[in-house]
Amino acid sequence: MGKGDKKTKSGKIIKGSNGVRRPKKRKTRLTTPAKA
């Protein structure tokens, strides 16, 4: 459950992969803050 975990959002950011937790297309209308 950390940076090395592929199933978490933070893990996918480190790995550079996309999936259910971290989709390629963002559906958020508002701009996300820099640290979110």
CSV table of C-alpha atoms in Angstrom, one decimal:
chain,number,residue,atom,x,y,z
A,1,MET,CA,0.0,0.0,0.0
A,2,GLY,CA,2.7,2.4,-0.9
A,3,LYS,CA,4.8,3.8,-3.8
A,4,GLY,CA,5.8,0.3,-4.9
A,5,ASP,CA,2.2,-1.1,-5.0
A,6,LYS,CA,1.0,-1.3,-8.6
A,7,LYS,CA,-2.7,-1.4,-7.5
A,8,THR,CA,-2.6,2.0,-5.8
A,9,LYS,CA,-2.8,5.4,-7.6
A,10,SER,CA,0.5,6.5,-6.2
A,11,GLY,CA,2.1,3.3,-7.2
A,12,LYS,CA,0.9,3.7,-10.8
A,13,ILE,CA,2.3,7.3,-10.9
A,14,ILE,CA,5.7,5.9,-9.9
A,15,LYS,CA,5.5,3.0,-12.4
A,16,GLY,CA,4.1,5.3,-15.1
A,17,SER,CA,1.2,2.9,-15.8
A,18,ASN,CA,-2.5,3.5,-16.3
A,19,GLY,CA,-5.6,1.6,-15.1
A,20,VAL,CA,-8.8,1.8,-13.1
A,21,ARG,CA,-7.2,3.8,-10.3
A,22,ARG,CA,-5.3,6.1,-12.7
A,23,PRO,CA,-7.1,6.5,-16.0
A,24,LYS,CA,-5.4,8.1,-19.0
A,25,LYS,CA,-8.2,10.6,-19.5
A,26,ARG,CA,-9.2,12.7,-16.5
A,27,LYS,CA,-12.9,13.1,-16.0
A,28,THR,CA,-12.5,15.9,-13.5
A,29,ARG,CA,-14.0,19.3,-14.6
A,30,LEU,CA,-12.1,21.4,-12.1
A,31,THR,CA,-8.3,21.7,-12.3
A,32,THR,CA,-6.7,19.4,-9.8
A,33,PRO,CA,-4.3,21.0,-7.3
A,34,ALA,CA,-0.5,20.5,-7.8
A,35,LYS,CA,-0.4,18.3,-4.7
A,36,ALA,CA,-3.3,15.9,-4.7
